[in-house]
Short mmCIF file of C-alpha atoms and ligand atoms in Angstrom, two decimals:
data_model
loop_
_atom_site.label_atom_id
_atom_site.label_comp_id
_atom_site.label_asym_id
_atom_site.label_seq_id
_atom_site.Cartn_x
_atom_site.Cartn_y
_atom_site.Cartn_z
CA MET V 1 130.48 77.29 159.35
CA VAL V 2 128.53 76.87 162.17
CA LYS V 3 128.10 81.57 163.21
CA ASN V 4 126.37 82.59 166.34
CA SER V 5 123.31 85.15 166.81
CA LYS V 6 126.20 88.06 166.00
CA GLY V 7 128.14 86.66 163.00
CA ILE V 8 130.89 85.56 164.78
CA GLU V 9 131.95 81.28 163.92
CA VAL V 10 131.94 79.37 166.95
CA ALA V 11 134.43 76.82 167.63
CA GLN V 12 133.56 73.66 167.02
CA ILE V 13 134.60 70.07 169.03
CA LEU V 14 135.13 67.21 167.46
CA GLN V 15 133.82 64.98 169.82
CA ASP V 16 136.06 61.77 168.75
CA LYS V 17 139.22 63.69 169.35
CA CYS V 18 138.18 65.33 172.75
CA ILE V 19 139.66 63.81 175.19
CA ALA V 20 137.86 66.05 178.56
CA CYS V 21 141.21 67.62 179.60
CA GLN V 22 139.61 70.48 179.85
CA ILE V 23 142.23 72.79 178.93
CA CYS V 24 140.01 74.81 176.83
CA ILE V 25 138.22 75.43 179.39
CA GLY V 26 140.31 76.92 181.25
CA GLU V 27 141.95 78.75 178.57
CA CYS V 28 138.39 80.18 177.32
CA PRO V 29 138.48 84.02 178.50
CA VAL V 30 134.72 84.65 178.16
CA GLY V 31 133.68 80.94 179.83
CA ALA V 32 131.61 79.46 176.50
CA ILE V 33 133.06 76.14 177.47
CA GLU V 34 131.79 73.86 179.60
CA LEU V 35 132.12 69.96 179.96
CA SER V 36 129.11 68.15 178.39
CA PRO V 37 127.10 65.22 180.50
CA GLU V 38 128.73 63.05 177.50
CA GLY V 39 132.43 63.94 179.28
CA VAL V 40 133.06 66.39 175.85
CA ALA V 41 133.94 69.79 175.85
CA HIS V 42 130.90 71.51 175.01
CA VAL V 43 130.90 75.10 173.62
CA ASP V 44 128.17 77.72 174.02
CA ALA V 45 127.72 79.29 170.86
CA GLU V 46 125.92 82.56 172.05
CA VAL V 47 128.62 82.74 174.37
CA CYS V 48 131.79 82.33 172.40
CA ILE V 49 134.02 85.28 171.06
CA GLY V 50 135.83 83.07 167.92
CA CYS V 51 138.98 84.46 169.46
CA GLY V 52 140.74 80.99 168.70
CA LYS V 53 142.14 80.55 171.99
CA CYS V 54 140.86 76.95 172.77
CA GLN V 55 142.54 75.66 169.53
CA GLU V 56 145.37 76.91 170.74
CA SER V 57 145.46 75.01 173.74
CA CYS V 58 143.88 71.77 172.65
CA PRO V 59 146.22 69.20 172.87
CA VAL V 60 144.73 66.63 170.71
CA GLU V 61 143.15 69.06 167.57
CA ALA V 62 140.21 68.42 168.88
CA VAL V 63 138.59 72.14 167.94
CA GLN V 64 137.98 73.16 164.85
CA PHE V 65 137.71 76.65 162.76
CA GLU V 66 136.84 77.06 159.32
CA ARG V 67 138.25 79.86 158.27
CA ALA V 68 141.65 81.18 159.52
CA ARG V 69 141.88 82.10 163.05
CA LYS V 70 140.04 85.34 164.12
CA LYS V 71 142.15 88.52 165.37
CA GLU V 72 141.37 88.68 169.29
CA LEU V 73 139.35 91.25 170.19
CA SER V 74 140.56 94.28 172.47
CA ARG V 75 138.72 95.23 174.86
CA GLU V 76 137.83 98.46 173.58
CA GLU V 77 136.39 96.25 171.05
CA ARG V 78 134.56 94.32 173.33
CA GLY V 79 132.69 97.70 174.96
CA MET V 80 135.05 96.86 177.93
CA PRO V 81 137.14 100.26 179.55
CA PRO V 82 140.65 99.92 179.49
CA VAL V 83 142.31 99.08 182.33
CA GLY V 84 145.99 98.95 184.09
CA ILE V 85 146.98 100.83 187.45
CA PRO V 86 150.34 102.70 187.64
CA GLY V 87 152.86 102.43 190.06
CA TYR V 88 151.87 98.26 190.35
CA ASP V 89 154.82 96.00 189.21
CA GLY V 90 155.89 92.51 189.14
CA VAL V 91 154.60 89.34 189.81
CA ALA V 92 155.36 88.31 193.65
CA VAL V 93 154.62 84.71 195.13
CA PHE V 94 154.28 84.32 199.35
CA ILE V 95 156.91 82.15 200.11
CA GLU V 96 155.40 79.73 202.66
CA VAL V 97 158.14 77.99 205.37
CA GLN V 98 158.02 74.81 206.65
CA ASP V 99 160.19 73.16 209.35
CA GLY V 100 163.04 75.99 207.62
CA LYS V 101 162.03 75.47 204.57
CA GLY V 102 160.46 77.23 201.56
CA VAL V 103 157.03 74.36 200.82
CA GLN V 104 156.97 73.15 197.59
CA VAL V 105 153.73 74.92 195.94
CA SER V 106 155.80 78.01 196.87
CA TRP V 107 158.34 76.41 194.38
CA GLU V 108 155.15 75.31 191.78
CA LEU V 109 153.98 78.50 191.94
CA MET V 110 157.38 80.92 191.10
CA GLY V 111 157.74 78.66 188.18
CA LYS V 112 153.96 79.90 187.27
CA ALA V 113 155.14 84.02 187.90
CA ARG V 114 158.11 82.82 186.22
CA GLU V 115 155.79 82.04 183.28
CA LEU V 116 153.71 85.54 184.12
CA ALA V 117 156.26 87.89 184.35
CA ASP V 118 158.02 87.13 181.34
CA LYS V 119 154.39 87.59 179.19
CA LEU V 120 154.10 91.02 181.38
CA SER V 121 157.85 91.69 180.22
CA THR V 122 158.83 92.42 184.47
CA ARG V 123 159.84 91.07 187.51
CA VAL V 124 159.65 87.74 189.91
CA MET V 125 159.48 88.42 193.16
CA GLY V 126 159.16 85.90 196.46
CA PHE V 127 157.88 88.35 199.93
CA LEU V 128 159.39 86.10 202.75
CA LEU V 129 158.25 86.58 206.54
CA GLY V 130 160.18 84.76 209.43
CA GLU V 131 162.63 85.39 212.34
CA GLU V 132 166.24 86.46 212.16
CA GLY V 133 167.86 84.28 209.57
CA ILE V 134 165.06 83.14 207.58
CA GLY V 135 167.04 85.19 204.34
CA ARG V 136 168.92 81.60 203.68
CA ILE V 137 165.45 80.74 202.05
CA ALA V 138 165.77 83.30 199.01
CA GLN V 139 168.88 81.32 197.49
CA ASP V 140 166.04 78.39 196.90
CA ALA V 141 163.76 81.10 195.38
CA PHE V 142 166.68 82.01 193.28
CA ALA V 143 167.32 78.50 192.16
CA TYR V 144 163.32 78.56 191.39
CA GLY V 145 163.24 81.60 188.57
CA CYS V 146 163.12 84.36 191.25
CA ASP V 147 164.71 87.53 190.28
CA GLU V 148 164.36 89.26 194.01
CA VAL V 149 163.32 88.40 197.50
CA HIS V 150 161.54 90.90 200.09
CA LEU V 151 161.36 89.81 203.23
CA SER V 152 160.58 90.96 207.19
CA GLU V 153 162.29 89.55 210.01
CA HIS V 154 161.21 89.85 213.40
CA PRO V 155 161.02 87.46 216.27
CA VAL V 156 157.09 87.40 216.47
CA LEU V 157 157.64 86.05 213.03
CA GLU V 158 158.58 82.83 214.26
CA GLY V 159 155.81 80.69 213.79
CA TYR V 160 152.87 81.37 212.01
CA ARG V 161 149.78 83.60 213.73
CA SER V 162 147.17 85.04 211.99
CA ALA V 163 147.35 88.69 213.07
CA PRO V 164 151.37 89.50 212.89
CA TYR V 165 151.49 87.65 209.26
CA GLY V 166 148.43 89.18 208.24
CA HIS V 167 149.91 93.07 209.20
CA ALA V 168 153.45 92.17 208.00
CA LEU V 169 152.54 90.38 204.20
CA THR V 170 149.98 94.02 204.04
CA HIS V 171 153.12 95.76 204.68
CA LEU V 172 155.08 94.21 201.76
CA CYS V 173 152.37 94.30 199.86
CA GLU V 174 151.94 98.53 200.23
CA THR V 175 155.45 99.02 200.28
CA VAL V 176 156.57 96.96 197.14
CA LYS V 177 153.16 97.02 194.88
CA PRO V 178 153.30 93.73 193.16
CA GLU V 179 150.55 93.69 190.23
CA ILE V 180 150.25 90.22 191.54
CA LEU V 181 150.45 88.48 194.55
CA LEU V 182 150.32 84.05 194.06
CA MET V 183 149.78 82.00 197.70
CA GLY V 184 149.50 78.22 198.19
CA ALA V 185 146.41 77.39 198.66
CA THR V 186 147.16 75.34 202.10
CA TYR V 187 146.12 76.11 205.48
CA LEU V 188 147.99 78.80 205.88
CA GLY V 189 148.18 80.66 202.71
CA ARG V 190 144.37 80.36 202.94
CA ASP V 191 143.92 81.97 206.10
CA LEU V 192 146.27 84.68 205.06
CA ALA V 193 145.34 85.64 201.76
CA GLY V 194 141.68 86.06 203.32
CA ILE V 195 142.93 88.39 205.37
CA VAL V 196 145.47 90.54 203.20
CA ALA V 197 143.37 91.33 200.62
CA THR V 198 140.92 92.65 202.94
CA HIS V 199 143.48 94.39 204.61
CA LEU V 200 144.12 95.53 201.24
CA LYS V 201 140.67 95.74 199.76
CA THR V 202 141.18 94.07 196.81
CA GLY V 203 140.05 91.01 195.08
CA LEU V 204 140.93 87.26 196.22
CA THR V 205 140.26 83.88 193.88
CA ALA V 206 140.91 80.87 195.76
CA ASP V 207 141.51 77.14 194.92
CA CYS V 208 142.77 78.65 190.86
CA THR V 209 143.24 75.75 188.48
CA GLY V 210 144.91 77.68 185.82
CA LEU V 211 146.83 81.67 185.88
CA SER V 212 147.41 83.15 182.40
CA ILE V 213 147.76 87.03 181.11
CA GLU V 214 145.43 88.29 178.93
CA ASP V 215 147.40 89.58 176.12
CA LYS V 216 145.70 93.27 175.59
CA THR V 217 144.82 94.26 179.31
CA ARG V 218 147.77 92.44 181.28
CA LEU V 219 145.37 91.44 183.27
CA LEU V 220 145.78 88.31 184.93
CA LEU V 221 142.80 85.89 184.52
CA MET V 222 142.39 83.45 187.33
CA THR V 223 140.45 80.24 186.19
CA ARG V 224 138.69 77.63 189.00
CA PRO V 225 135.70 75.58 189.39
CA THR V 226 132.49 76.83 190.38
CA PHE V 227 129.29 75.66 190.42
CA GLY V 228 130.16 72.67 192.37
CA GLY V 229 132.76 71.92 189.74
CA ASN V 230 130.12 71.73 187.11
CA ILE V 231 131.70 75.16 185.29
CA MET V 232 135.21 76.43 184.86
CA ALA V 233 134.95 80.65 185.98
CA THR V 234 137.40 82.53 184.82
CA ILE V 235 137.94 85.90 187.11
CA TYR V 236 139.44 88.85 186.61
CA CYS V 237 140.33 91.53 189.34
CA GLU V 238 139.97 94.94 186.72
CA HIS V 239 140.09 97.87 189.91
CA ARG V 240 142.19 97.04 192.60
CA ARG V 241 145.97 95.61 192.94
CA PRO V 242 147.60 93.26 193.71
CA GLN V 243 145.21 90.78 191.79
CA MET V 244 145.29 88.16 194.79
CA SER V 245 144.91 84.23 193.61
CA THR V 246 145.80 81.02 195.61
CA VAL V 247 146.50 77.49 193.65
CA ARG V 248 146.85 74.48 195.52
CA PRO V 249 149.60 72.51 196.17
CA MET V 250 150.33 70.21 192.71
CA VAL V 251 148.36 71.73 190.41
CA MET V 252 150.84 73.94 188.69
CA ARG V 253 154.62 72.17 187.76
CA LEU V 254 157.29 72.51 189.49
CA PRO V 255 159.72 74.14 187.87
CA GLU V 256 163.59 73.05 187.48
CA ARG V 257 165.94 73.99 189.97
CA VAL V 258 168.93 75.90 188.70
CA PRO V 259 171.64 75.64 191.89
CA GLY V 260 173.94 78.76 191.91
CA ARG V 261 171.23 81.16 189.83
CA GLU V 262 171.43 84.52 191.48
CA GLY V 263 169.13 87.16 192.74
CA ARG V 264 168.44 90.12 194.81
CA VAL V 265 167.73 90.33 198.31
CA VAL V 266 165.60 93.41 200.22
CA LEU V 267 165.15 93.87 204.02
CA HIS V 268 162.09 95.52 205.20
CA GLU V 269 161.58 96.98 208.80
CA TRP V 270 158.52 95.75 210.17
CA SER V 271 157.83 95.94 213.58
CA PRO V 272 154.01 94.73 215.05
CA PRO V 273 151.38 97.03 215.73
CA PRO V 274 150.35 96.58 219.62
CA MET V 275 148.25 93.17 219.62
CA ASP V 276 147.27 90.36 222.10
CA LEU V 277 149.26 87.04 219.93
CA PRO V 278 147.80 83.67 221.10
CA GLU V 279 150.90 81.34 222.64
CA ILE V 280 151.67 78.55 220.07
CA VAL V 281 151.94 75.09 222.60
CA GLU V 282 152.11 72.57 219.70
CA LEU V 283 152.42 72.49 215.73
CA VAL V 284 150.65 69.49 214.42
CA GLY V 285 151.21 68.26 211.02
CA ASP V 286 147.85 67.75 208.56
CA ALA V 287 148.92 64.76 207.36
CA LEU V 288 148.87 62.83 210.84
CA GLU V 289 145.56 61.86 210.96
CA GLY V 290 145.21 60.39 208.04
CA GLY V 291 149.06 58.41 207.96
CA PRO V 292 150.73 58.75 204.67
CA ASP V 293 150.16 62.27 203.02
CA ILE V 294 148.46 61.19 199.50
CA VAL V 295 149.98 64.81 197.89
CA GLN V 296 153.92 63.38 197.97
CA SER V 297 153.32 59.61 197.08
CA ALA V 298 154.53 58.65 193.79
CA ALA V 299 151.69 56.12 193.31
CA LEU V 300 148.25 56.27 194.26
CA VAL V 301 145.53 53.48 195.02
CA VAL V 302 142.29 55.65 195.10
CA ALA V 303 138.95 53.65 196.21
CA GLY V 304 135.59 54.57 194.72
CA ARG V 305 131.91 53.78 195.75
CA GLY V 306 132.39 50.99 193.43
CA ALA V 307 134.98 49.19 195.91
CA CYS V 308 133.90 50.92 198.69
CA ASP V 309 134.14 47.75 201.53
CA PRO V 310 136.31 47.29 204.31
CA GLN V 311 136.71 43.85 202.46
CA ALA V 312 138.10 45.73 199.33
CA PHE V 313 140.82 47.56 201.14
CA HIS V 314 142.73 44.98 202.11
CA LEU V 315 142.85 44.27 198.15
CA LEU V 316 143.45 47.45 197.08
CA GLN V 317 146.57 47.85 200.06
CA GLU V 318 148.15 44.56 198.76
CA LEU V 319 148.27 46.64 195.30
CA ALA V 320 149.35 49.40 197.00
CA ASP V 321 152.17 47.72 198.02
CA VAL V 322 152.93 45.79 195.12
CA VAL V 323 153.65 49.04 193.51
CA GLY V 324 155.10 51.14 196.44
CA GLY V 325 151.63 53.41 196.65
CA THR V 326 149.32 55.07 199.18
CA LEU V 327 145.73 54.47 199.79
CA ALA V 328 143.20 57.24 198.95
CA CYS V 329 139.79 57.39 198.00
CA SER V 330 136.60 59.62 196.02
CA ARG V 331 134.23 61.32 198.38
CA PRO V 332 131.90 58.59 198.61
CA VAL V 333 134.29 56.46 200.45
CA VAL V 334 134.62 59.38 203.11
CA GLU V 335 130.84 60.20 203.47
CA ALA V 336 130.65 56.28 204.41
CA GLY V 337 133.31 56.79 207.34
CA LEU V 338 135.77 54.52 205.53
CA MET V 339 138.47 56.32 205.43
CA PRO V 340 139.68 60.04 206.93
CA TYR V 341 139.43 63.06 204.70
CA GLU V 342 142.82 63.06 204.89
CA ARG V 343 142.94 60.31 201.78
CA GLN V 344 140.11 62.12 199.81
CA VAL V 345 141.35 62.96 196.34
CA GLY V 346 139.06 65.85 194.43
CA GLN V 347 137.82 69.28 194.26
CA THR V 348 137.04 69.50 198.18
CA GLY V 349 139.64 67.15 199.06
CA LYS V 350 143.78 66.97 197.79
CA THR V 351 145.19 67.68 194.69
CA VAL V 352 147.63 64.96 193.48
CA ALA V 353 149.91 64.50 190.70
CA PRO V 354 151.44 61.02 191.16
CA LYS V 355 153.57 59.64 188.70
CA LEU V 356 150.84 56.66 188.64
CA TYR V 357 147.14 57.08 190.32
CA ILE V 358 144.90 53.73 189.95
CA ALA V 359 141.09 54.26 190.53
CA VAL V 360 139.13 51.40 191.24
CA GLY V 361 135.41 51.70 191.07
CA VAL V 362 135.63 55.04 190.87
CA SER V 363 133.15 56.51 187.83
CA GLY V 364 135.13 59.88 186.95
CA ALA V 365 132.95 62.84 188.09
CA ILE V 366 134.29 66.21 187.07
CA GLN V 367 135.10 67.30 190.74
CA HIS V 368 136.94 63.98 190.97
CA LEU V 369 139.03 64.35 188.22
CA VAL V 370 139.57 68.14 188.35
CA ALA V 371 142.16 66.84 191.06
CA ILE V 372 144.42 64.50 189.42
CA GLN V 373 145.34 66.17 185.86
CA GLY V 374 148.59 66.66 187.28
CA ALA V 375 148.96 62.31 187.31
CA GLU V 376 151.66 60.78 184.59
CA LYS V 377 149.99 57.72 184.23
CA ILE V 378 146.21 56.53 185.08
CA VAL V 379 144.91 53.22 185.47
CA ALA V 380 141.22 52.89 185.53
CA ILE V 381 139.35 49.64 186.76
CA ASN V 382 135.64 49.32 186.28
CA PRO V 383 132.93 47.13 185.20
CA ASP V 384 130.84 50.34 182.90
CA PRO V 385 133.07 50.80 179.83
CA ASN V 386 131.06 54.48 179.48
CA ALA V 387 132.71 55.50 183.00
CA PRO V 388 133.83 58.90 182.10
CA ILE V 389 137.20 57.64 184.29
CA PHE V 390 137.57 55.88 180.59
CA LYS V 391 138.27 59.09 178.87
CA VAL V 392 141.59 60.00 180.94
CA ALA V 393 142.74 56.96 181.55
CA ASN V 394 145.63 56.18 179.75
CA VAL V 395 144.76 52.05 180.11
CA GLY V 396 141.62 50.81 181.17
CA ILE V 397 140.49 47.40 182.20
CA VAL V 398 136.63 46.91 182.33
CA GLY V 399 135.60 44.34 184.80
CA ASP V 400 134.82 43.63 188.59
CA TYR V 401 137.80 44.79 190.93
CA ALA V 402 137.10 41.94 192.82
CA ARG V 403 138.08 39.73 189.70
CA VAL V 404 140.19 42.23 188.12
CA ILE V 405 143.16 42.81 191.07
CA PRO V 406 144.08 39.97 192.19
CA GLU V 407 145.23 38.89 188.51
CA PHE V 408 146.76 42.32 188.25
CA ILE V 409 148.72 41.93 191.35
CA ASN V 410 149.67 38.29 189.95
CA GLN V 411 150.90 40.30 187.03
CA LEU V 412 152.87 43.05 188.49
CA LYS V 413 154.31 40.26 191.04
CA HIS V 414 155.77 38.14 188.40
CA ARG V 415 156.78 40.87 185.91
CA MET V 416 158.43 42.87 188.90
CA GLY V 417 160.26 39.47 189.63
CA ALA V 418 161.22 38.78 186.38
C1 LIG T 501 130.67 70.50 195.10
C2 LIG T 501 131.02 69.04 195.40
C3 LIG T 501 132.64 68.87 195.90
C4 LIG T 501 132.78 67.30 195.50
N1 LIG T 501 133.67 67.02 195.61
C5 LIG T 501 134.86 66.05 195.35
C6 LIG T 501 135.54 65.58 195.66
O1 LIG T 501 136.77 65.95 196.45
N2 LIG T 501 136.34 63.99 195.59
C7 LIG T 501 134.94 63.41 194.84
O2 LIG T 501 135.50 62.02 194.81
N3 LIG T 501 134.14 63.79 194.46
C8 LIG T 501 133.71 65.02 195.16
N4 LIG T 501 131.95 65.70 194.81
C9 LIG T 501 131.18 64.59 194.32
C10 LIG T 501 131.30 63.68 193.11
O3 LIG T 501 130.39 64.38 192.00
C11 LIG T 501 130.91 62.72 192.79
O4 LIG T 501 129.66 61.72 193.27
C12 LIG T 501 132.13 61.03 193.84
O5 LIG T 501 133.47 61.85 192.71
C13 LIG T 501 132.02 59.70 192.61
O6 LIG T 501 132.22 58.89 193.68
P1 LIG T 501 132.97 57.66 193.25
O7 LIG T 501 133.30 57.77 191.39
O8 LIG T 501 133.09 56.93 193.83
O9 LIG T 501 131.35 56.77 192.70
P2 LIG T 501 130.21 56.39 191.89
O10 LIG T 501 130.15 57.88 191.06
O11 LIG T 501 128.88 56.29 192.38
O12 LIG T 501 130.80 55.30 190.91
C14 LIG T 501 131.55 54.63 191.31
C15 LIG T 501 131.78 53.21 190.35
O13 LIG T 501 131.69 52.33 190.72
C16 LIG T 501 131.60 51.03 189.63
N5 LIG T 501 131.65 49.94 189.97
C17 LIG T 501 130.90 49.61 190.52
N6 LIG T 501 130.43 48.18 191.37
C18 LIG T 501 132.55 47.95 190.97
C19 LIG T 501 133.32 46.58 191.01
N7 LIG T 501 132.52 46.16 191.55
N8 LIG T 501 134.65 47.03 190.30
C20 LIG T 501 135.03 48.08 189.95
N9 LIG T 501 134.22 49.17 189.70
C21 LIG T 501 132.93 49.15 190.20
C22 LIG T 501 130.61 51.73 188.94
O14 LIG T 501 130.75 51.18 187.50
C23 LIG T 501 131.00 53.04 188.92
O15 LIG T 501 131.28 53.61 187.96
C24 LIG T 501 131.51 66.44 194.86
C25 LIG T 501 130.15 67.24 194.17
C26 LIG T 501 130.57 68.19 194.50
C27 LIG T 501 128.74 68.69 194.43
#
């Protein structure tokens, strides 16, 4: 049994079992776990409180305690004051609308909101803003697990502009008083979340990769990569409400849609204060510059520095065509000017969750891996058998892409033809 200087038995990681999925890093309430340079979870014994959350969450039983699991320490036991702000209740999701429809990340968050609300024994709310008639989207919100949609309609809310949306969403929060407000980390969501958090003088944790509720305190634990993605930080907002978080598209799983599920719609009167409004001249989609949207693609062929050569791209494009996928890349390829930023996968690029992810010449740095956790099947091609990408790959091919891919294409064509 390994104890720290406080006499607490600390979690032991079985290195040969750890698959570097980082779930324990997100679950640890005190940030005691990080990924070691060898690509396995490492526990800081002096920070570990022996709560066992890592053991509960590990999908491959790579976390070990010798004694029976320790009971979870209360905030009081940890010397922290009790929390909870009266008058605030419910988990709200801001429903972002594009082309007359709710965007997918809003529904992904609705699924997470349902999970958090069930844990808190409270309700899930959708906050909806737009022109007259926008309330029709409430049906979709109910189908994805929402109990109540609170909406404000006004002609000035047709098309996004920061000032009126910021004012209207702040007004909804002040009226309805949700305990938690989740928003998609889209261009619009990032802009709006900052404005609303500032108006409400509350905290905002951006780009979260994990959200959970601390049992004893009902606080929202918001986990996100920090210090260049090298550690996962779990942040909470103790003294202000709502607790606000943004989450990128594809990070949370889309819940099952239940058509016909019903809920309550509440209309809130809202008028904009006098303000100078910019005129909307044209709406330009964020995927236009880089071609097809890599976030929506079911298959991705991803070029890393090891395949950072325009000649390689012909081969990779051929592979992408065979699997019906899209070409994407790691950051060095964007930095080399060979692909637009819109194709970058990673912490500072896009988070993706395709059915098939083929990494070609990608080493598997943590800032890249953090954005592919939702990928169903990962195939990696790399001549270095110790490349960290192989730790997360379902299929690993050790070799030079120039030799592997032509044969890979042949085999695929042969099997697909057959
Ligand atoms: C704050 C911050 C944010 C970041 N954000 C991102 C991000 O969003 N996305 C991102 O990707 N990175 C990001 N990075 C950079 C990240 O740390 C890595 O540097 C980067 O992911 C490495 O890219 P790579 O795997 O393509 O290149 P490398 O790490 O250089 O790996 C190249 C790989 O190619 C292999 N190789 C060589 N020759 C061949 C061949 N002939 N055939 C096949 N394989 C070959 C090598 O064995 C090697 O494993 C970020 C870094 C920081 C600090």
